mmCIF file of C-alpha atoms in Angstrom:
data_model
loop_
_atom_site.group_PDB
_atom_site.id
_atom_site.type_symbol
_atom_site.label_atom_id
_atom_site.label_comp_id
_atom_site.label_asym_id
_atom_site.label_seq_id
_atom_site.Cartn_x
_atom_site.Cartn_y
_atom_site.Cartn_z
ATOM 1 C CA MET N 1 0.013 -0.108 0.156
ATOM 2 C CA ALA N 2 1.496 3.193 -0.406
ATOM 3 C CA ILE N 3 2.247 5.580 1.824
ATOM 4 C CA GLN N 4 0.030 8.362 2.467
ATOM 5 C CA ILE N 5 -0.209 12.274 3.324
ATOM 6 C CA PRO N 6 -1.200 12.669 6.817
ATOM 7 C CA ARG N 7 -4.756 12.890 7.722
ATOM 8 C CA GLY N 8 -5.864 17.213 8.119
ATOM 9 C CA THR N 9 -1.972 18.315 5.757
ATOM 10 C CA GLN N 10 -1.334 18.828 2.247
ATOM 11 C CA ASP N 11 0.493 19.394 -0.553
ATOM 12 C CA ILE N 12 1.059 22.767 -2.142
ATOM 13 C CA LEU N 13 2.144 21.489 -6.170
ATOM 14 C CA PRO N 14 3.094 24.028 -8.545
ATOM 15 C CA GLY N 15 0.331 26.185 -10.069
ATOM 16 C CA GLU N 16 -1.455 26.477 -6.894
ATOM 17 C CA VAL N 17 1.278 27.519 -4.981
ATOM 18 C CA GLU N 18 1.551 30.151 -6.876
ATOM 19 C CA LYS N 19 -1.520 32.139 -5.557
ATOM 20 C CA TRP N 20 0.282 31.695 -2.418
ATOM 21 C CA GLN N 21 3.606 33.207 -3.006
ATOM 22 C CA PHE N 22 1.492 36.177 -4.610
ATOM 23 C CA ILE N 23 -0.041 36.138 -1.025
ATOM 24 C CA GLU N 24 3.380 36.188 0.869
ATOM 25 C CA GLN N 25 4.643 39.017 -1.435
ATOM 26 C CA LYS N 26 2.040 41.246 -1.408
ATOM 27 C CA ALA N 27 1.696 40.833 2.682
ATOM 28 C CA LYS N 28 5.548 41.616 3.209
ATOM 29 C CA GLU N 29 5.760 44.740 1.433
ATOM 30 C CA LEU N 30 2.290 45.541 3.445
ATOM 31 C CA CYS N 31 4.800 45.055 6.201
ATOM 32 C CA GLU N 32 7.240 46.957 5.399
ATOM 33 C CA LYS N 33 4.869 49.907 3.826
ATOM 34 C CA PHE N 34 3.639 49.908 7.738
ATOM 35 C CA ASN N 35 7.394 49.183 9.123
ATOM 36 C CA TYR N 36 6.586 45.502 10.449
ATOM 37 C CA LYS N 37 10.115 43.665 10.416
ATOM 38 C CA GLU N 38 9.954 39.865 10.020
ATOM 39 C CA ILE N 39 10.861 37.463 12.305
ATOM 40 C CA ARG N 40 11.954 33.627 12.396
ATOM 41 C CA THR N 41 10.819 31.196 14.962
ATOM 42 C CA PRO N 42 10.897 27.475 15.914
ATOM 43 C CA ILE N 43 8.548 25.872 14.781
ATOM 44 C CA PHE N 44 8.543 24.052 18.372
ATOM 45 C CA GLU N 45 8.611 25.659 21.547
ATOM 46 C CA HIS N 46 8.882 24.294 25.670
ATOM 47 C CA THR N 47 5.726 23.210 26.326
ATOM 48 C CA GLU N 48 5.236 25.287 29.011
ATOM 49 C CA LEU N 49 4.933 28.759 27.256
ATOM 50 C CA PHE N 50 1.899 27.376 25.581
ATOM 51 C CA LEU N 51 0.534 26.736 29.360
ATOM 52 C CA ARG N 52 1.832 29.922 31.026
ATOM 53 C CA SER N 53 1.013 32.220 27.694
ATOM 54 C CA VAL N 54 -2.508 30.590 25.589
ATOM 55 C CA GLY N 55 -4.038 29.403 28.610
ATOM 56 C CA ASP N 56 -4.703 26.458 30.587
ATOM 57 C CA THR N 57 -8.773 26.547 29.935
ATOM 58 C CA THR N 58 -7.890 26.447 26.552
ATOM 59 C CA ASP N 59 -9.384 23.998 23.452
ATOM 60 C CA ILE N 60 -5.639 25.017 22.417
ATOM 61 C CA VAL N 61 -4.296 23.836 25.230
ATOM 62 C CA GLN N 62 -6.392 21.110 26.981
ATOM 63 C CA LYS N 63 -7.462 19.078 22.986
ATOM 64 C CA GLU N 64 -4.866 20.362 20.457
ATOM 65 C CA MET N 65 -1.470 21.272 20.353
ATOM 66 C CA TYR N 66 1.189 18.997 19.649
ATOM 67 C CA SER N 67 3.349 18.197 22.801
ATOM 68 C CA PHE N 68 5.477 15.108 23.094
ATOM 69 C CA GLU N 69 9.074 14.468 24.933
ATOM 70 C CA ASP N 70 12.160 14.978 23.346
ATOM 71 C CA ARG N 71 15.053 12.296 24.066
ATOM 72 C CA GLY N 72 16.434 14.081 26.716
ATOM 73 C CA GLY N 73 12.957 14.237 28.468
ATOM 74 C CA ARG N 74 11.854 18.328 28.040
ATOM 75 C CA ASP N 75 8.351 18.609 27.247
ATOM 76 C CA ILE N 76 7.588 19.915 23.828
ATOM 77 C CA THR N 77 5.108 20.970 21.247
ATOM 78 C CA LEU N 78 4.515 21.825 18.023
ATOM 79 C CA ARG N 79 4.279 25.518 17.983
ATOM 80 C CA PRO N 80 -0.166 25.872 17.714
ATOM 81 C CA GLU N 81 -0.164 29.781 17.030
ATOM 82 C CA GLY N 82 3.038 32.751 16.594
ATOM 83 C CA THR N 83 2.212 35.538 19.506
ATOM 84 C CA ALA N 84 3.642 32.789 22.482
ATOM 85 C CA SER N 85 6.885 32.089 20.414
ATOM 86 C CA VAL N 86 7.558 36.088 19.632
ATOM 87 C CA ALA N 87 6.564 37.152 22.888
ATOM 88 C CA ARG N 88 9.119 34.835 24.564
ATOM 89 C CA SER N 89 12.092 35.668 21.062
ATOM 90 C CA TYR N 90 10.708 39.553 21.981
ATOM 91 C CA ILE N 91 12.111 39.264 26.070
ATOM 92 C CA GLU N 92 14.819 36.883 25.508
ATOM 93 C CA ASN N 93 16.380 38.900 22.727
ATOM 94 C CA LYS N 94 16.094 42.043 24.973
ATOM 95 C CA MET N 95 14.065 43.617 22.007
ATOM 96 C CA TYR N 96 12.695 45.855 25.462
ATOM 97 C CA GLY N 97 15.416 47.980 24.932
ATOM 98 C CA ASP N 98 15.724 48.499 21.215
ATOM 99 C CA ALA N 99 15.717 52.446 20.720
ATOM 100 C CA ASN N 100 13.338 51.466 17.941
ATOM 101 C CA GLN N 101 10.063 51.547 19.360
ATOM 102 C CA PRO N 102 7.467 49.654 19.567
ATOM 103 C CA VAL N 103 8.586 46.551 17.908
ATOM 104 C CA LYS N 104 6.597 46.215 15.401
ATOM 105 C CA LEU N 105 7.636 42.437 14.184
ATOM 106 C CA TYR N 106 5.310 39.540 11.669
ATOM 107 C CA TYR N 107 5.882 36.370 11.139
ATOM 108 C CA ASN N 108 4.505 33.621 8.503
ATOM 109 C CA GLY N 109 4.574 29.692 8.906
ATOM 110 C CA PRO N 110 3.502 26.883 9.870
ATOM 111 C CA MET N 111 1.145 26.256 12.798
ATOM 112 C CA PHE N 112 -0.149 22.722 13.695
ATOM 113 C CA ARG N 113 -3.236 22.058 15.655
ATOM 114 C CA TYR N 114 -4.748 19.072 16.844
ATOM 115 C CA GLU N 115 -8.248 19.182 15.783
ATOM 116 C CA ARG N 116 -10.836 18.288 13.303
ATOM 117 C CA PRO N 117 -9.787 19.299 9.831
ATOM 118 C CA GLN N 118 -12.392 20.820 7.695
ATOM 119 C CA ALA N 119 -12.666 23.045 4.422
ATOM 120 C CA GLY N 120 -10.350 25.510 5.502
ATOM 121 C CA ARG N 121 -9.082 24.285 8.262
ATOM 122 C CA PHE N 122 -5.961 21.587 8.546
ATOM 123 C CA ARG N 123 -4.058 20.308 11.360
ATOM 124 C CA GLN N 124 -1.030 21.645 10.455
ATOM 125 C CA PHE N 125 -2.238 25.428 7.760
ATOM 126 C CA VAL N 126 0.021 28.576 7.928
ATOM 127 C CA GLN N 127 -0.435 31.591 9.677
ATOM 128 C CA PHE N 128 0.927 35.047 8.771
ATOM 129 C CA GLY N 129 0.612 37.358 11.540
ATOM 130 C CA VAL N 130 2.239 40.353 13.493
ATOM 131 C CA GLU N 131 2.438 42.044 16.956
ATOM 132 C CA ALA N 132 3.114 45.678 17.707
ATOM 133 C CA LEU N 133 5.229 45.882 21.890
ATOM 134 C CA GLY N 134 5.554 48.413 23.777
ATOM 135 C CA SER N 135 2.849 50.933 22.978
ATOM 136 C CA GLN N 136 -1.018 51.199 23.912
ATOM 137 C CA ASP N 137 -1.653 53.792 22.241
ATOM 138 C CA PRO N 138 -4.656 53.404 20.496
ATOM 139 C CA ALA N 139 -3.403 54.406 17.314
ATOM 140 C CA ILE N 140 -1.602 51.375 16.691
ATOM 141 C CA ASP N 141 -4.766 48.782 17.679
ATOM 142 C CA ALA N 142 -6.262 50.593 14.924
ATOM 143 C CA GLU N 143 -3.000 50.028 12.551
ATOM 144 C CA VAL N 144 -2.888 47.170 13.163
ATOM 145 C CA ILE N 145 -6.084 46.088 12.476
ATOM 146 C CA SER N 146 -6.112 48.315 8.968
ATOM 147 C CA LEU N 147 -2.649 46.029 7.835
ATOM 148 C CA ALA N 148 -5.152 42.917 8.504
ATOM 149 C CA MET N 149 -7.991 44.973 6.490
ATOM 150 C CA SER N 150 -5.302 45.832 3.386
ATOM 151 C CA LEU N 151 -4.210 42.446 2.766
ATOM 152 C CA TYR N 152 -7.193 40.743 2.463
ATOM 153 C CA LYS N 153 -8.539 43.500 0.458
ATOM 154 C CA GLU N 154 -4.787 43.147 -2.263
ATOM 155 C CA ALA N 155 -6.402 39.528 -2.438
ATOM 156 C CA GLY N 156 -9.742 41.298 -4.408
ATOM 157 C CA LEU N 157 -11.852 40.165 -1.172
ATOM 158 C CA LYS N 158 -14.924 43.127 -0.570
ATOM 159 C CA SER N 159 -17.549 40.222 1.635
ATOM 160 C CA LEU N 160 -15.216 41.187 4.592
ATOM 161 C CA LYS N 161 -16.973 41.993 8.025
ATOM 162 C CA LEU N 162 -15.013 43.749 10.600
ATOM 163 C CA VAL N 163 -16.383 42.943 14.270
ATOM 164 C CA ILE N 164 -14.686 44.104 18.044
ATOM 165 C CA ASN N 165 -14.704 44.290 21.414
ATOM 166 C CA SER N 166 -13.535 46.107 23.883
ATOM 167 C CA LEU N 167 -12.871 43.048 27.518
ATOM 168 C CA GLY N 168 -11.173 46.195 29.330
ATOM 169 C CA ASP N 169 -8.093 46.720 31.288
ATOM 170 C CA GLN N 170 -8.226 44.705 34.566
ATOM 171 C CA GLU N 171 -10.289 45.947 37.077
ATOM 172 C CA SER N 172 -13.390 45.993 33.973
ATOM 173 C CA ARG N 173 -12.635 42.633 34.094
ATOM 174 C CA LYS N 174 -12.589 41.143 37.295
ATOM 175 C CA ALA N 175 -15.740 43.269 37.469
ATOM 176 C CA HIS N 176 -17.058 41.494 34.329
ATOM 177 C CA ARG N 177 -15.778 38.009 35.721
ATOM 178 C CA ASP N 178 -17.349 38.260 39.085
ATOM 179 C CA ALA N 179 -21.070 38.653 37.141
ATOM 180 C CA LEU N 180 -20.867 36.277 34.987
ATOM 181 C CA ILE N 181 -20.081 33.215 38.044
ATOM 182 C CA LYS N 182 -22.725 34.798 39.843
ATOM 183 C CA HIS N 183 -24.763 34.308 36.089
ATOM 184 C CA PHE N 184 -23.525 31.249 35.309
ATOM 185 C CA GLU N 185 -22.825 29.485 38.335
ATOM 186 C CA PRO N 186 -26.524 28.330 39.696
ATOM 187 C CA ARG N 187 -27.359 26.322 35.974
ATOM 188 C CA ILE N 188 -23.876 25.023 35.235
ATOM 189 C CA SER N 189 -24.441 21.534 35.255
ATOM 190 C CA GLU N 190 -26.301 21.928 32.039
ATOM 191 C CA PHE N 191 -23.955 22.821 30.652
ATOM 192 C CA CYS N 192 -20.346 20.834 28.896
ATOM 193 C CA SER N 193 -17.568 19.049 30.966
ATOM 194 C CA ASP N 194 -15.926 21.920 29.436
ATOM 195 C CA CYS N 195 -17.582 24.747 31.165
ATOM 196 C CA GLN N 196 -18.536 23.269 33.995
ATOM 197 C CA ASN N 197 -14.420 23.408 34.610
ATOM 198 C CA ARG N 198 -13.712 27.290 33.491
ATOM 199 C CA LEU N 199 -16.181 28.585 35.727
ATOM 200 C CA GLU N 200 -14.224 29.109 38.196
ATOM 201 C CA LYS N 201 -10.990 29.553 35.688
ATOM 202 C CA ASN N 202 -11.883 31.831 33.213
ATOM 203 C CA PRO N 203 -15.391 31.999 33.106
ATOM 204 C CA LEU N 204 -15.518 34.357 30.011
ATOM 205 C CA ARG N 205 -14.427 31.362 27.696
ATOM 206 C CA ILE N 206 -17.725 30.237 28.474
ATOM 207 C CA LEU N 207 -19.174 31.738 26.525
ATOM 208 C CA ASP N 208 -17.149 31.222 23.281
ATOM 209 C CA CYS N 209 -17.605 27.506 24.099
ATOM 210 C CA LYS N 210 -19.486 25.627 20.591
ATOM 211 C CA LYS N 211 -21.523 22.921 22.404
ATOM 212 C CA ASP N 212 -23.038 24.967 24.516
ATOM 213 C CA ARG N 213 -23.848 28.653 22.337
ATOM 214 C CA ASP N 214 -28.183 27.674 21.821
ATOM 215 C CA HIS N 215 -27.298 27.504 25.544
ATOM 216 C CA GLU N 216 -30.936 30.077 26.741
ATOM 217 C CA LEU N 217 -28.000 31.978 29.581
ATOM 218 C CA MET N 218 -25.514 32.860 26.746
ATOM 219 C CA ALA N 219 -27.600 35.491 25.357
ATOM 220 C CA THR N 220 -28.822 37.012 29.010
ATOM 221 C CA ALA N 221 -25.166 37.008 30.014
ATOM 222 C CA PRO N 222 -23.757 39.768 31.442
ATOM 223 C CA SER N 223 -22.092 42.089 28.456
ATOM 224 C CA ILE N 224 -18.465 43.184 29.771
ATOM 225 C CA LEU N 225 -19.516 46.454 27.805
ATOM 226 C CA GLU N 226 -21.892 46.792 31.046
ATOM 227 C CA TYR N 227 -18.032 47.125 32.770
ATOM 228 C CA LEU N 228 -16.053 49.083 31.614
ATOM 229 C CA ASN N 229 -14.377 51.460 33.750
ATOM 230 C CA GLU N 230 -14.045 54.939 31.907
ATOM 231 C CA GLU N 231 -10.912 54.832 31.242
ATOM 232 C CA SER N 232 -11.899 51.131 28.968
ATOM 233 C CA LYS N 233 -14.528 52.986 27.525
ATOM 234 C CA GLN N 234 -12.659 56.311 26.293
ATOM 235 C CA TYR N 235 -9.677 53.340 24.824
ATOM 236 C CA PHE N 236 -11.958 51.620 22.969
ATOM 237 C CA GLY N 237 -13.642 54.717 22.117
ATOM 238 C CA LYS N 238 -10.349 55.914 20.711
ATOM 239 C CA VAL N 239 -9.629 52.766 18.547
ATOM 240 C CA GLN N 240 -13.786 53.200 17.202
ATOM 241 C CA SER N 241 -13.595 57.067 15.910
ATOM 242 C CA TYR N 242 -9.466 56.261 14.521
ATOM 243 C CA LEU N 243 -10.833 52.970 12.394
ATOM 244 C CA THR N 244 -13.617 55.806 11.373
ATOM 245 C CA ALA N 245 -11.017 58.031 10.075
ATOM 246 C CA LEU N 246 -9.106 55.199 7.943
ATOM 247 C CA GLY N 247 -13.051 55.055 6.184
ATOM 248 C CA ILE N 248 -13.260 51.373 7.953
ATOM 249 C CA GLU N 249 -16.222 50.021 8.716
ATOM 250 C CA PHE N 250 -16.647 47.992 11.634
ATOM 251 C CA GLU N 251 -19.217 46.493 13.577
ATOM 252 C CA VAL N 252 -19.538 46.358 17.509
ATOM 253 C CA ASP N 253 -20.021 42.808 19.574
ATOM 254 C CA PRO N 254 -19.994 42.979 22.947
ATOM 255 C CA THR N 255 -20.265 38.482 23.160
ATOM 256 C CA LEU N 256 -16.735 38.225 20.351
ATOM 257 C CA VAL N 257 -14.740 36.585 22.959
ATOM 258 C CA ARG N 258 -11.043 36.013 21.632
ATOM 259 C CA GLY N 259 -10.495 31.812 22.201
ATOM 260 C CA LEU N 260 -6.619 33.091 23.975
ATOM 261 C CA ASP N 261 -6.706 33.263 28.039
ATOM 262 C CA TYR N 262 -4.245 36.442 28.020
ATOM 263 C CA TYR N 263 -6.424 38.869 24.961
ATOM 264 C CA ASN N 264 -7.648 42.429 27.126
ATOM 265 C CA HIS N 265 -9.264 46.101 25.714
ATOM 266 C CA THR N 266 -9.219 45.787 22.073
ATOM 267 C CA ALA N 267 -10.591 42.407 20.956
ATOM 268 C CA PHE N 268 -11.598 41.763 17.053
ATOM 269 C CA GLU N 269 -12.365 39.362 13.777
ATOM 270 C CA ILE N 270 -12.351 39.471 10.282
ATOM 271 C CA MET N 271 -15.016 37.647 8.624
ATOM 272 C CA SER N 272 -16.212 36.629 5.098
ATOM 273 C CA ASN N 273 -19.870 37.512 3.917
ATOM 274 C CA ALA N 274 -19.891 35.023 0.811
ATOM 275 C CA GLU N 275 -21.582 32.835 -0.105
ATOM 276 C CA GLY N 276 -20.689 29.287 0.270
ATOM 277 C CA PHE N 277 -18.015 30.139 2.271
ATOM 278 C CA GLY N 278 -19.213 27.324 5.132
ATOM 279 C CA ALA N 279 -20.329 27.700 7.693
ATOM 280 C CA ILE N 280 -17.723 29.399 9.898
ATOM 281 C CA THR N 281 -16.852 32.651 8.929
ATOM 282 C CA THR N 282 -13.637 33.710 10.940
ATOM 283 C CA LEU N 283 -10.952 34.701 8.420
ATOM 284 C CA CYS N 284 -8.424 36.380 10.732
ATOM 285 C CA GLY N 285 -8.597 36.991 15.011
ATOM 286 C CA GLY N 286 -6.619 38.894 17.474
ATOM 287 C CA GLY N 287 -6.985 42.167 20.293
ATOM 288 C CA ARG N 288 -4.331 43.482 23.047
ATOM 289 C CA TYR N 289 -2.400 41.460 25.546
ATOM 290 C CA ASN N 290 -1.040 44.172 27.703
ATOM 291 C CA GLY N 291 -0.396 41.642 30.416
ATOM 292 C CA LEU N 292 1.311 39.208 27.761
ATOM 293 C CA ILE N 293 4.980 39.467 28.581
ATOM 294 C CA GLN N 294 4.703 39.863 31.585
ATOM 295 C CA GLU N 295 3.014 36.873 32.585
ATOM 296 C CA ILE N 296 5.706 34.894 30.990
ATOM 297 C CA GLY N 297 8.919 36.848 32.638
ATOM 298 C CA GLY N 298 9.240 39.680 30.613
ATOM 299 C CA PRO N 299 8.659 43.473 32.147
ATOM 300 C CA GLU N 300 5.913 45.253 31.443
ATOM 301 C CA THR N 301 4.936 45.764 28.043
ATOM 302 C CA PRO N 302 1.806 46.095 26.285
ATOM 303 C CA GLY N 303 1.560 44.656 22.694
ATOM 304 C CA ILE N 304 -1.368 43.871 20.295
ATOM 305 C CA GLY N 305 -1.489 41.578 17.192
ATOM 306 C CA PHE N 306 -3.946 39.072 14.488
ATOM 307 C CA GLY N 307 -3.460 36.130 13.414
ATOM 308 C CA MET N 308 -4.301 35.275 9.896
ATOM 309 C CA SER N 309 -5.106 31.468 7.929
ATOM 310 C CA ILE N 310 -3.409 31.796 4.597
ATOM 311 C CA GLU N 311 -5.455 28.723 3.512
ATOM 312 C CA ARG N 312 -8.898 30.395 4.825
ATOM 313 C CA LEU N 313 -7.622 33.426 2.657
ATOM 314 C CA LEU N 314 -7.452 31.680 -0.044
ATOM 315 C CA ALA N 315 -10.546 29.639 0.360
ATOM 316 C CA ALA N 316 -12.233 33.266 0.581
ATOM 317 C CA VAL N 317 -11.025 34.197 -2.399
ATOM 318 C CA GLU N 318 -12.284 31.245 -4.453
ATOM 319 C CA ALA N 319 -15.350 31.490 -2.382
ATOM 320 C CA GLU N 320 -15.678 35.384 -3.685
ATOM 321 C CA GLY N 321 -14.705 34.305 -7.342
ATOM 322 C CA ALA N 322 -11.933 36.943 -7.590
ATOM 323 C CA VAL N 323 -9.565 36.410 -8.851
ATOM 324 C CA LEU N 324 -5.290 37.121 -8.403
ATOM 325 C CA PRO N 325 -3.388 38.948 -10.396
ATOM 326 C CA TYR N 326 -0.265 37.460 -10.025
ATOM 327 C CA GLU N 327 1.777 36.002 -13.823
ATOM 328 C CA SER N 328 3.552 33.312 -14.503
ATOM 329 C CA LYS N 329 5.992 33.741 -17.713
ATOM 330 C CA MET N 330 8.996 32.177 -18.400
ATOM 331 C CA ASP N 331 10.984 35.200 -20.328
ATOM 332 C CA CYS N 332 12.623 32.564 -22.672
ATOM 333 C CA PHE N 333 12.251 28.517 -24.266
ATOM 334 C CA PHE N 334 14.595 27.615 -26.240
ATOM 335 C CA VAL N 335 13.715 24.974 -28.866
ATOM 336 C CA SER N 336 16.749 22.853 -30.214
ATOM 337 C CA LEU N 337 17.027 20.239 -33.599
ATOM 338 C CA GLY N 338 19.899 18.384 -33.792
ATOM 339 C CA GLU N 339 22.835 16.930 -31.293
ATOM 340 C CA GLU N 340 25.277 20.129 -31.717
ATOM 341 C CA ALA N 341 22.747 22.438 -31.499
ATOM 342 C CA LYS N 342 21.167 21.157 -28.440
ATOM 343 C CA ASP N 343 24.883 21.309 -27.076
ATOM 344 C CA LYS N 344 24.928 24.661 -27.473
ATOM 345 C CA THR N 345 21.317 25.967 -26.239
ATOM 346 C CA VAL N 346 22.716 24.199 -22.502
ATOM 347 C CA GLU N 347 25.498 27.477 -23.326
ATOM 348 C CA LEU N 348 22.882 30.294 -24.181
ATOM 349 C CA LEU N 349 20.822 28.639 -21.633
ATOM 350 C CA PHE N 350 23.440 28.509 -18.521
ATOM 351 C CA LYS N 351 24.447 32.512 -20.033
ATOM 352 C CA LEU N 352 20.646 33.788 -20.048
ATOM 353 C CA ARG N 353 19.964 32.544 -16.086
ATOM 354 C CA GLN N 354 23.134 34.164 -15.075
ATOM 355 C CA ALA N 355 22.190 37.751 -17.006
ATOM 356 C CA GLY N 356 19.123 37.183 -14.703
ATOM 357 C CA TYR N 357 17.213 35.741 -17.859
ATOM 358 C CA SER N 358 14.085 32.883 -16.305
ATOM 359 C CA ALA N 359 14.810 30.400 -19.468
ATOM 360 C CA GLU N 360 14.111 27.030 -19.510
ATOM 361 C CA LYS N 361 14.542 24.050 -22.434
ATOM 362 C CA ASP N 362 13.453 20.538 -24.147
ATOM 363 C CA TYR N 363 15.308 17.785 -21.976
ATOM 364 C CA LEU N 364 12.614 14.811 -23.944
ATOM 365 C CA ASP N 365 14.236 15.348 -27.850
ATOM 366 C CA ARG N 366 10.909 15.806 -28.515
ATOM 367 C CA LYS N 367 9.851 16.982 -31.832
ATOM 368 C CA ILE N 368 10.082 20.551 -33.072
ATOM 369 C CA LYS N 369 5.995 20.860 -32.159
ATOM 370 C CA ALA N 370 5.999 19.454 -29.438
ATOM 371 C CA GLN N 371 9.135 21.321 -28.437
ATOM 372 C CA PHE N 372 6.419 24.579 -28.980
ATOM 373 C CA LYS N 373 3.761 23.238 -27.331
ATOM 374 C CA ALA N 374 5.938 22.991 -24.213
ATOM 375 C CA ALA N 375 7.094 27.050 -24.603
ATOM 376 C CA ASP N 376 3.499 27.386 -24.155
ATOM 377 C CA ARG N 377 2.627 25.476 -21.349
ATOM 378 C CA VAL N 378 4.668 27.605 -19.857
ATOM 379 C CA ASN N 379 3.709 31.085 -21.118
ATOM 380 C CA ALA N 380 7.228 31.496 -22.894
ATOM 381 C CA ARG N 381 7.858 35.324 -23.658
ATOM 382 C CA PHE N 382 10.061 34.385 -26.268
ATOM 383 C CA VAL N 383 11.334 31.220 -28.405
ATOM 384 C CA ALA N 384 14.804 30.629 -28.961
ATOM 385 C CA VAL N 385 15.221 28.899 -32.265
ATOM 386 C CA LEU N 386 18.458 27.104 -33.278
ATOM 387 C CA GLY N 387 18.662 24.701 -35.867
ATOM 388 C CA GLU N 388 22.348 23.287 -38.033
ATOM 389 C CA ASP N 389 21.627 25.789 -40.308
ATOM 390 C CA GLU N 390 21.178 28.438 -37.064
ATOM 391 C CA LEU N 391 24.434 26.939 -36.570
ATOM 392 C CA LYS N 392 26.054 27.360 -39.173
ATOM 393 C CA ALA N 393 25.772 30.989 -39.346
ATOM 394 C CA ASN N 394 26.606 31.689 -36.179
ATOM 395 C CA LYS N 395 22.828 32.907 -35.720
ATOM 396 C CA ILE N 396 20.023 31.897 -33.479
ATOM 397 C CA ASN N 397 15.937 32.581 -34.747
ATOM 398 C CA VAL N 398 14.112 34.468 -31.569
ATOM 399 C CA LYS N 399 10.750 34.505 -31.772
ATOM 400 C CA ASN N 400 7.591 37.571 -29.698
ATOM 401 C CA MET N 401 5.077 34.599 -28.646
ATOM 402 C CA GLU N 402 2.902 37.952 -28.019
ATOM 403 C CA THR N 403 2.969 39.943 -31.090
ATOM 404 C CA GLY N 404 4.561 36.595 -33.758
ATOM 405 C CA ASP N 405 7.163 38.812 -34.883
ATOM 406 C CA GLN N 406 11.100 37.084 -35.145
ATOM 407 C CA GLN N 407 14.291 38.791 -35.400
ATOM 408 C CA GLU N 408 17.842 36.601 -35.603
ATOM 409 C CA LEU N 409 20.762 37.636 -33.142
ATOM 410 C CA THR N 410 23.958 36.101 -33.973
ATOM 411 C CA LEU N 411 25.587 33.685 -31.212
ATOM 412 C CA ASP N 412 28.328 35.823 -30.453
ATOM 413 C CA ASP N 413 26.420 39.130 -28.390
ATOM 414 C CA PHE N 414 22.929 36.859 -28.311
ATOM 415 C CA VAL N 415 22.511 37.606 -24.866
ATOM 416 C CA SER N 416 22.982 41.241 -24.786
ATOM 417 C CA ALA N 417 21.263 41.595 -28.162
ATOM 418 C CA PHE N 418 18.262 39.284 -25.927
ATOM 419 C CA GLN N 419 18.447 42.333 -23.924
ATOM 420 C CA GLN N 420 17.474 45.125 -26.200
ATOM 421 C CA LEU N 421 14.404 42.643 -27.186
ATOM 422 C CA ALA N 422 13.298 41.175 -23.579
ATOM 423 C CA ASP N 423 13.374 45.107 -21.952
#
């Protein structure tokens, strides 16, 4: 029996991978405009990092992490999300002492969660995210949200909905926490075991439960917005005013709860309203986490960020029927006739590539018609034909595949002559 790909993973093949490259390039260009620098962290970390940062009451920690003991007896986990690793690196490399503040970072790479695979969701998935560390200015909350929205729009998405909420500061969250316990405690036995465990540890997580989402107490649960103190209200109001100034439409949803324990103040999700996208509409989520750096051993440092699945983004592109404006073209394809001409094209091919052009030749000794078909398949701009007669005359025939124009170039200065044709 042939060995197959593990469940919940995927091969991204040529023809499809170009879409990924386009999105990754757009993300890189956007981050450069917004002054975010790339960071690359290990794919695995000590398990304790995620227990302390993500939170031991979350579904990620309780059900979804790929954890194992290595040969040295250390507890290791494949990273399930990007923020914790960035925060660990920020502390370990003392980035809080950098002259340029806030520290603005972005990452792009594979994450791992053991969950039921479904459309646009995989056990190994690629997450792009940004983190801004060191500022508690609500303007940077709006900046982070605007960067995420900009990337979706660069991908051609139109059916987007931005939902925001405030989780408040510590004082506000404590008041809301007490109200939630009082609300759910008399009937907590009607909820799933996860919710029962969360009642004392983190009652806010009950609002994020998928099993009990339709329970009547969910609809009447106290809203965090009712418990925001004046400082938290002003902060949330500022974020909204900045988003309005940027022309970014949003809805305030007091039931929005991010699934990780480290969030406070601003929380947001970007969703797809595209018809046929599926039951799970969330594309991206993020928010502010002012206590995370301290929680894992660093100095008091405010932060905000988001994470988005590239798989989900591409699924939304497909659902909307959007066309990514990328083009894959080969600069030149060599067609050769005869053994001596074939040998000469090996040399010309290498020289053209050294000059900075994409080029290819036939390696299967196909007939001329089949070689031209191969040139079409790679979308070649020019086809250079070299046969025995051309070789004797020290010439090569170059055809512009868009216009049909043909020119003879001398072999001795082929590269420089081709540059004049192609540029």
